[in-house]
XYZ file of C-alpha atoms in Angstrom:
153
model
C -0.147 -0.230 0.118
C 0.985 3.749 -0.179
C -0.120 6.999 0.837
C 0.356 10.147 -0.771
C -0.505 14.217 -0.848
C 0.390 16.274 -3.950
C -0.545 19.514 -5.424
C -1.525 21.040 -8.444
C -1.899 24.011 -10.855
C -4.987 23.038 -12.756
C -6.049 24.767 -16.109
C -9.643 22.923 -16.749
C -12.208 23.961 -18.952
C -15.173 23.368 -21.618
C -16.913 24.005 -24.445
C -20.815 23.596 -25.660
C -22.477 24.538 -28.984
C -24.546 27.462 -28.754
C -28.299 27.577 -30.684
C -29.609 30.733 -29.048
C -28.663 34.311 -28.107
C -30.986 35.753 -25.409
C -29.991 39.268 -24.374
C -33.614 41.700 -22.431
C -35.341 41.737 -24.842
C -33.655 39.893 -27.765
C -34.526 36.594 -28.000
C -32.753 34.733 -31.300
C -31.456 32.117 -32.940
C -28.036 31.209 -34.364
C -25.081 29.086 -33.479
C -21.190 29.599 -32.062
C -19.538 28.188 -29.311
C -19.565 28.699 -25.647
C -16.143 28.468 -24.388
C -15.708 28.794 -20.336
C -11.985 27.993 -18.385
C -11.010 27.875 -14.551
C -7.707 28.241 -13.113
C -7.078 26.551 -9.426
C -5.107 24.989 -7.298
C -5.590 21.676 -5.941
C -5.328 19.688 -3.491
C -5.149 16.113 -3.210
C -4.492 12.848 -0.461
C -4.359 10.051 -2.001
C -4.572 6.387 -1.200
C -3.240 3.695 -3.635
C -2.321 -0.321 -3.827
C 0.806 -1.083 -5.944
C -0.143 -3.996 -8.354
C 3.773 -4.060 -10.034
C 6.680 -3.714 -8.176
C 10.285 -3.592 -9.691
C 13.464 -2.961 -8.963
C 12.883 0.750 -10.563
C 9.583 0.448 -11.417
C 5.858 0.566 -9.837
C 2.271 0.319 -11.134
C -0.310 1.482 -8.509
C -4.179 1.962 -8.732
C -5.052 4.773 -6.563
C -8.251 6.897 -4.709
C -8.471 9.734 -2.582
C -10.365 13.024 -2.746
C -9.278 16.505 -4.440
C -10.134 19.774 -3.126
C -9.993 22.742 -5.627
C -9.087 26.382 -4.180
C -10.512 28.846 -7.327
C -7.600 31.403 -8.577
C -9.670 32.803 -11.475
C -11.808 32.064 -13.970
C -13.322 33.315 -17.966
C -15.285 32.717 -20.346
C -16.478 34.312 -24.137
C -19.356 33.025 -26.813
C -17.665 33.519 -30.374
C -21.223 33.389 -32.706
C -22.942 35.745 -35.492
C -25.272 38.477 -34.652
C -28.824 39.033 -36.410
C -26.817 40.344 -38.920
C -24.767 37.837 -39.685
C -22.374 39.166 -37.725
C -19.068 37.712 -36.490
C -19.591 38.000 -31.915
C -17.540 37.364 -29.466
C -18.694 38.759 -25.408
C -17.391 37.452 -22.741
C -14.986 38.237 -20.325
C -11.893 36.994 -17.804
C -10.402 37.519 -14.231
C -13.427 36.645 -12.072
C -13.211 35.322 -9.636
C -15.114 31.396 -9.088
C -18.211 31.013 -7.078
C -17.477 28.071 -5.929
C -14.124 25.897 -4.446
C -14.735 22.452 -5.962
C -14.249 18.815 -4.321
C -13.857 16.043 -6.349
C -13.849 12.352 -5.835
C -10.993 10.585 -7.695
C -9.062 7.881 -9.074
C -6.697 5.984 -10.938
C -3.349 4.806 -12.679
C 0.105 5.469 -11.698
C 3.118 4.067 -13.156
C 6.729 5.250 -11.691
C 9.640 4.647 -12.386
C 12.725 6.104 -9.859
C 11.341 9.516 -8.706
C 9.119 10.215 -11.992
C 5.542 8.707 -12.196
C 2.727 9.441 -14.844
C -0.389 9.066 -13.568
C -3.584 9.112 -15.538
C -6.750 10.246 -13.000
C -10.584 11.217 -13.462
C -12.152 13.663 -10.857
C -15.817 13.671 -9.752
C -17.378 16.354 -8.716
C -19.323 16.774 -5.937
C -20.053 20.687 -6.188
C -22.371 22.504 -8.004
C -20.416 25.135 -10.065
C -24.193 26.582 -11.095
C -24.718 27.811 -7.511
C -26.898 30.329 -8.493
C -28.739 28.820 -12.122
C -32.023 26.368 -12.169
C -29.249 23.563 -13.528
C -27.293 21.707 -11.685
C -23.123 22.092 -13.318
C -20.775 19.220 -12.249
C -16.984 18.850 -12.946
C -16.307 15.733 -14.654
C -11.837 15.324 -15.174
C -9.696 12.677 -17.023
C -6.523 13.858 -16.447
C -3.229 12.787 -18.017
C -0.212 13.842 -15.445
C 2.932 14.000 -14.966
C 5.177 13.507 -12.219
C 8.086 13.763 -9.578
C 8.573 13.026 -6.151
C 10.633 15.715 -3.752
C 10.157 13.126 -0.889
C 9.699 9.085 -1.572
C 8.826 7.521 2.463
C 8.318 4.062 2.748
C 6.648 3.421 6.413
């Protein structure tokens, strides 16, 4: 078994296809793309089971929790307006409404101090805190790691 604690900077985002624009007092059909991004610092303690351990190579299956502290967010919507002109609206530099708490799981392949992880993070916090619909994070992550501290208990 193995216990580990990691901290990381995350830049995550999402993309949706827009089919209409609503701005008081008008609503019209259009096509476009809505993009959003979040920057976070994440800390995640994990427990893992070592399934393969050779001289300098290990294969580990792990699970844990992940807490993200909000740093910054932004969004942008690119679309064609009623006159067919390309338009872009959005902002950046805002503070996200919520911090996220996520359940994590994944696999890790390590060689000496280096590792490659594939993670799935399942968010438990509703990002649409003030809206009617619920929005949760679902993230697949590929991560390159280096161990600064490696202690065997």
